[in-house]
XYZ file of C-alpha atoms in Angstrom:
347
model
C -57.390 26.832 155.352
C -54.626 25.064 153.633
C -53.158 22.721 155.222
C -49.016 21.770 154.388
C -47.440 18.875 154.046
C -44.511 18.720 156.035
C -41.276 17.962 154.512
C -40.043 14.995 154.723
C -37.372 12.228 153.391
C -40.603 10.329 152.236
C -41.661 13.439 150.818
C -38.616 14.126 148.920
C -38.462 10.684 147.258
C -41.726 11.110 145.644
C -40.994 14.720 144.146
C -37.643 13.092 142.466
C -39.313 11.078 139.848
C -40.885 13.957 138.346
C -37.657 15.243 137.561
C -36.802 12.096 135.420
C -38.519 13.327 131.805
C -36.305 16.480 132.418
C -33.472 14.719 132.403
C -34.607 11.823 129.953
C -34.702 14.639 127.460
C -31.737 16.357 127.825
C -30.226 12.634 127.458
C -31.615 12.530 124.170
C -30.566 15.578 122.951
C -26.991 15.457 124.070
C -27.067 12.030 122.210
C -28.604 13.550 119.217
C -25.670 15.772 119.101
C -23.312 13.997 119.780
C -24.495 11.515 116.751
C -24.144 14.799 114.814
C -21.289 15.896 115.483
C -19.518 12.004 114.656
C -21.566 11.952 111.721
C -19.581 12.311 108.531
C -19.266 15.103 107.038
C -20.920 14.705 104.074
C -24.512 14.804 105.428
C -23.828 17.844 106.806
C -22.448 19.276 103.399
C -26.219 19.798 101.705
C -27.462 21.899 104.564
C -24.381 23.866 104.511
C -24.568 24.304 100.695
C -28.018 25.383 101.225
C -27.131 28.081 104.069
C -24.719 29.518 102.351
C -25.264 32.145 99.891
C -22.088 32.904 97.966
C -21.267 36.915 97.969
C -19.560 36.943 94.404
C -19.871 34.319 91.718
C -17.533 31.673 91.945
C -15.399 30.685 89.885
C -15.274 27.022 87.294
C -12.292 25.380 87.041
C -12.296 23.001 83.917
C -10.117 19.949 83.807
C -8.969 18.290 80.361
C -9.300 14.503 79.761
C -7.382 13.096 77.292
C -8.802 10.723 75.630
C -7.137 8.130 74.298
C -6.840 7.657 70.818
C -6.110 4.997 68.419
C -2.810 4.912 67.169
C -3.308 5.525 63.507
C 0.024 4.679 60.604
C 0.818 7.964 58.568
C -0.199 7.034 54.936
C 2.272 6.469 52.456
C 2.530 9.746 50.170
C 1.409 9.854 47.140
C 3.550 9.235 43.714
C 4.532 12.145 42.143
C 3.021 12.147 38.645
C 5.041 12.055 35.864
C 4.074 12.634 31.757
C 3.720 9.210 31.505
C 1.270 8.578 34.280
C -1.474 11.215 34.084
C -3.915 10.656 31.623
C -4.791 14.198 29.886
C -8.792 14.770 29.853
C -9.785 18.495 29.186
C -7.685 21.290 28.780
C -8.165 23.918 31.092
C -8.109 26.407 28.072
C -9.837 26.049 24.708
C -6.756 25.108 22.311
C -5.282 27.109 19.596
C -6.698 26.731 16.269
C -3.462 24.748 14.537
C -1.477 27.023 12.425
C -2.295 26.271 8.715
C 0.133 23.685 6.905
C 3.404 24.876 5.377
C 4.553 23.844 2.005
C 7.007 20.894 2.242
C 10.655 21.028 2.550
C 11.719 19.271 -0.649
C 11.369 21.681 -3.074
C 7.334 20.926 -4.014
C 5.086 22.642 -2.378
C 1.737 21.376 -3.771
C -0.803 23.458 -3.176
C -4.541 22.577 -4.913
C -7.270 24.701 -6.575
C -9.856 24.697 -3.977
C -7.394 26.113 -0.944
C -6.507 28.675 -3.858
C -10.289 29.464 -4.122
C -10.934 29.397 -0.375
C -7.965 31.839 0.142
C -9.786 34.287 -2.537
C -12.747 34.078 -1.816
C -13.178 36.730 1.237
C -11.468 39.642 -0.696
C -12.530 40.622 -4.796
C -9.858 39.663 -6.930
C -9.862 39.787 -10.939
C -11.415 36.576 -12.334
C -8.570 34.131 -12.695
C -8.693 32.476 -15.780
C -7.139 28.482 -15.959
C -4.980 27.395 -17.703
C -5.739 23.509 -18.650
C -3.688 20.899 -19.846
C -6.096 19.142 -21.227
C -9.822 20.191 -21.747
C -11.044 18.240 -19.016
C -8.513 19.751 -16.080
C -8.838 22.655 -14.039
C -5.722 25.100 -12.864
C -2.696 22.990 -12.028
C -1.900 22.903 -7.936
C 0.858 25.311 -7.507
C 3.896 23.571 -7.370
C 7.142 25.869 -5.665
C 10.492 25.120 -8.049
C 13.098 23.726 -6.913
C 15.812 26.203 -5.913
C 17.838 26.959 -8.781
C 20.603 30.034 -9.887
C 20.530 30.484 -13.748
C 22.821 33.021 -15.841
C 21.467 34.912 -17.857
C 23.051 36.977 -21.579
C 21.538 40.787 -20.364
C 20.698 43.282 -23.200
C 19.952 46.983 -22.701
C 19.534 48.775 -25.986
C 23.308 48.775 -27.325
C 24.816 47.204 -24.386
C 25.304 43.767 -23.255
C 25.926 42.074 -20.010
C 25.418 39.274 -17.527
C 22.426 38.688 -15.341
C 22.332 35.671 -12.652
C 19.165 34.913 -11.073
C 19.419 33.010 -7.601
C 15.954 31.078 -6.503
C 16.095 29.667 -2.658
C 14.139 28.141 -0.114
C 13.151 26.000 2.211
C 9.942 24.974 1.802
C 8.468 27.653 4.188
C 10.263 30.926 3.381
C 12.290 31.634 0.039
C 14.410 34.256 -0.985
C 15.039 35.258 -4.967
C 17.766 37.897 -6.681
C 18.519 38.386 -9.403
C 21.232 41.002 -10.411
C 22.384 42.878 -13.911
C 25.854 43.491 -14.692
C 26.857 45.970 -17.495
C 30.859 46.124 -18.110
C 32.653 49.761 -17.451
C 28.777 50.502 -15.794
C 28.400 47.613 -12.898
C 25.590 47.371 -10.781
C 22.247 47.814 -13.839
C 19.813 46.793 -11.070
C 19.483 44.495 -8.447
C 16.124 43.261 -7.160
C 15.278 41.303 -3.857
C 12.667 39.359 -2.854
C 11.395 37.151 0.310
C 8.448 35.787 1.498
C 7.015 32.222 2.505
C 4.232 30.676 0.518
C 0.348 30.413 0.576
C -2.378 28.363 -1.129
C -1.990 30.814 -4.175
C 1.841 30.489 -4.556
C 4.466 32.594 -3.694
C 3.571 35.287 -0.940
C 5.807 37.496 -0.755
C 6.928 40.022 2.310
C 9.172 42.293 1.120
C 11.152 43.388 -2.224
C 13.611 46.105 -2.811
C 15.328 47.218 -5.795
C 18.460 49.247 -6.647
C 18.928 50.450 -9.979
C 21.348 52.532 -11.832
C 21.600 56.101 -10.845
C 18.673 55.950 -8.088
C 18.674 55.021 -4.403
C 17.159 51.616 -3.307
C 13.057 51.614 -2.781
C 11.234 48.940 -1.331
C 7.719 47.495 -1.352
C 5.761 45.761 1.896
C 3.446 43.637 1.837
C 1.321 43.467 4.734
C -0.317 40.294 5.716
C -2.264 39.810 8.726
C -2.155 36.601 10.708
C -5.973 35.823 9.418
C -5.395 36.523 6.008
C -7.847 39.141 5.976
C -7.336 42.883 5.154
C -3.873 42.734 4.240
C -1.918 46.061 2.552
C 0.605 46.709 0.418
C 2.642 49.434 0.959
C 5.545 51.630 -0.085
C 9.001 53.191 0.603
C 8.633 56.017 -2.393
C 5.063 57.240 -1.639
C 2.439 57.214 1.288
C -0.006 55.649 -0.867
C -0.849 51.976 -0.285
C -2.623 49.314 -2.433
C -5.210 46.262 -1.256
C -3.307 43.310 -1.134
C -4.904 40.176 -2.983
C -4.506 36.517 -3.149
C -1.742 35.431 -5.679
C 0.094 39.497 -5.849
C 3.881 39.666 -7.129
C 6.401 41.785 -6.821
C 8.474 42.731 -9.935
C 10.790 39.914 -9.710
C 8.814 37.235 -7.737
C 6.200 37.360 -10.636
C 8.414 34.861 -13.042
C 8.987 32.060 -10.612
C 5.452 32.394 -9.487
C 4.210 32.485 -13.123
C 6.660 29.301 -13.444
C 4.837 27.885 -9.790
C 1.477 27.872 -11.629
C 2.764 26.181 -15.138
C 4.461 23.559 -13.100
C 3.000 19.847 -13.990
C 2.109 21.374 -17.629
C 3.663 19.351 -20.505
C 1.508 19.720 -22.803
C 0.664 23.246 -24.618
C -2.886 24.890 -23.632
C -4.822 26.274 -25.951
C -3.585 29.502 -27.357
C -5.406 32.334 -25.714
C -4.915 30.747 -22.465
C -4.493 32.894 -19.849
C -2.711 33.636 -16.420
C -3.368 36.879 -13.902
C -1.641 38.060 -11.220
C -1.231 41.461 -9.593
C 2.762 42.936 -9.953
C 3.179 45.978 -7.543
C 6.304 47.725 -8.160
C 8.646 50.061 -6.632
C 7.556 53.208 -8.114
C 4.389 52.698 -5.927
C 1.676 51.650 -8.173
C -0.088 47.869 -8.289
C -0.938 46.257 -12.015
C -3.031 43.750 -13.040
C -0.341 41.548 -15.465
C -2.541 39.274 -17.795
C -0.452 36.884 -19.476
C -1.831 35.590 -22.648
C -0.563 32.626 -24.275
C 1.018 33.161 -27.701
C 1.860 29.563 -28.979
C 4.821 27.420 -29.332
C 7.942 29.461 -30.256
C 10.660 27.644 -32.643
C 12.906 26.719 -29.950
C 9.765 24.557 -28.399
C 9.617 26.889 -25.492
C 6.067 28.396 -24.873
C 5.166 32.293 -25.667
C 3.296 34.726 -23.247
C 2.582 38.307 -23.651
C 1.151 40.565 -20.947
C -2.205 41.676 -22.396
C -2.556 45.695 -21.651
C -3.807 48.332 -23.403
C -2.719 51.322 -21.420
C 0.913 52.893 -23.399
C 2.018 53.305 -20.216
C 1.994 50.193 -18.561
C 4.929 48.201 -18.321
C 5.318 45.900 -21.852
C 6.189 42.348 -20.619
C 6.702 39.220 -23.008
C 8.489 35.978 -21.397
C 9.622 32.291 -23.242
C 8.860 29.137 -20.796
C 10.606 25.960 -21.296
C 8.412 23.303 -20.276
C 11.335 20.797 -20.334
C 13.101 22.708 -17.628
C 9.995 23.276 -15.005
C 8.859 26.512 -17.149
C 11.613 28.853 -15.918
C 12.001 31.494 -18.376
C 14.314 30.730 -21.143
C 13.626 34.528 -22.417
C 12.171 37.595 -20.808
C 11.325 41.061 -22.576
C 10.592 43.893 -20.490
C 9.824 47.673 -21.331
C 9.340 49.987 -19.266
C 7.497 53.158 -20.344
C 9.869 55.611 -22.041
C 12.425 53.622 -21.905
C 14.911 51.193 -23.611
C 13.685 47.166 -23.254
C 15.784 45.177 -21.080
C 16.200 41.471 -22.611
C 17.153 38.828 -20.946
C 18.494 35.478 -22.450
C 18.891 32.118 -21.002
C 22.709 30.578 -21.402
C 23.005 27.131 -21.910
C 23.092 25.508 -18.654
């Protein structure tokens, strides 16, 4: 049988200290929070961070620093070049091949043997016989006359007349004329020539003639820029000849065959020869082979175009060696026809 304890005052005041932990611990805790709550709010930032779980992804701002810089001077510009300040080095393209030298301006053109053989030496020409001054020289350079107009007495047959022949140029191109006057008649002929000059002499470009009765008819002579290949053609036929080193036209062919006598004073040996090609109007291209005759009376020298074809053109010509071997006298016969003479007056 249990027995109870009555309740007292005494009684009560030894049940009240077991009350005390109780109450001890709800002191603490109410402290603890309240230390929480006045705690900053930074210590409670990580365990919010790590609570939360964000529901989209969240956005990044970015923020631009400037840094700063060193103030840096503009440079000066750069000088403009001038001519006289760049130095040349290499050229961005190869250069072009200089053009080949042009005879000179004062009347001579002097032109020597081995340019004439390198100019003839890619296409066949007839062999070229010198003509020497002496028996140790070889063909004279060829020298371009001076320009010059000389009259001329003009004989056809019966009938006489006047001839002028009219020799320019400049030292790179020349032109020639020369023109036949018969009285009651006129115009006999007229022949043009021009051209420049090459290592062989004259070279010409173009003649044309007009003689009486018949319409004018010109030859061409076609010359490419390398010297190579080069034609001659013509007005009065489709045909069209091989053009070689040294070729005349049938007026060109006396100051040229003066060109090559130039610097000769004294008198080859007869037999002596000079060749050239002569085209002519009429469309055809001979080889003229001038032989030398000998001294005439008058002290000029005597040539005679060698050819044995009837046909051929008959050509004889007088050179004065005291006047820069222009032709004092020229005989020419065509075939079937009466010679044309013409006679040097006293200048």
């Amino acid at each position: 049988m249990s027995s109870k304890i009555p309740v007292s005052p005494s009684n009560l005041a030894l049940r009240r200290p077991r009350r005390a932990p109780w109450l001890c611990l709800l002191a603490v805790l109410g402290l603890h929070g309240l230390a929480l709550r006045e705690a900053p709010s930074w210590l409670a930032r990580p365990a919010q961070a790590a609570s939360e779980v964000p529901a989209s992804p969240r956005s990044v701002s970015t923020r631009t620093m400037s840094v700063p810089t060193e103030h840096v001077a503009p440079a000066a510009p750069a000088p403009i070049a001038t001519v006289a300040d760049v130095t040349p080095t290499r050229a961005v393209a190869p250069a072009r091949r200089p053009a080949a030298p042009t005879p000179s301006i004062h009347h001579v053109v002097a032109l020597n043997d081995a340019a004439a053989s390198a100019a003839t030496s890619a296409a066949p020409a007839p062999e070229q016989a010198s003509v020497p001054a002496d028996p140790s020289s070889h063909r004279p350079p060829v020298t371009a006359p001076a320009p010059i107009r000389l009259d001329y007495k003009l004989q056809r047959g019966a009938i006489g007349g006047e001839a002028r022949l009219d020799w320019r140029h400049d030292g790179r191109r020349y032109t020639l004329d020369l023109d036949g006057q018969l009285p009651l008649i006129g115009t006999l002929m007229h022949q043009h020539s021009e051209g420049g000059f090459d290592a062989a002499g004259l070279a010409p470009l173009r003649y044309t003639e007009r003689r009486l009765r018949r319409s004018e008819r010109a030859v061409n002579f076609n010359r490419p820029a390398d010297g190579q290949g080069g034609r001659i053609t013509f007005s009065a036929t489709t045909g069209e000849a091989p053009l070689r080193s040294g070729a005349q036209d049938r007026v060109s062919w006396m100051v040229q065959l003066a060109a090559r006598l130039a610097g000769h004073s004294a008198l080859p040996a007869v037999g002596s020869r000079i060749e050239m090609d002569v085209a002519s109007a009429g469309g055809d291209v001979q080889d003229w082979h001038f032989v030398l005759q000998g001294r005439a009376t008058d002290g000029s020298w005597h040539w005679r175009r060698d050819t044995g074809e009837p046909d051929a053109t008959q050509a004889e010509v007088w050179t004065d060696p005291t006047a820069g071997h222009w032709p004092r006298r020229v005989r020419l016969t065509e075939r079937q026809g009466e010679p044309i003479e013409l006679v040097l007056r006293k200048r």
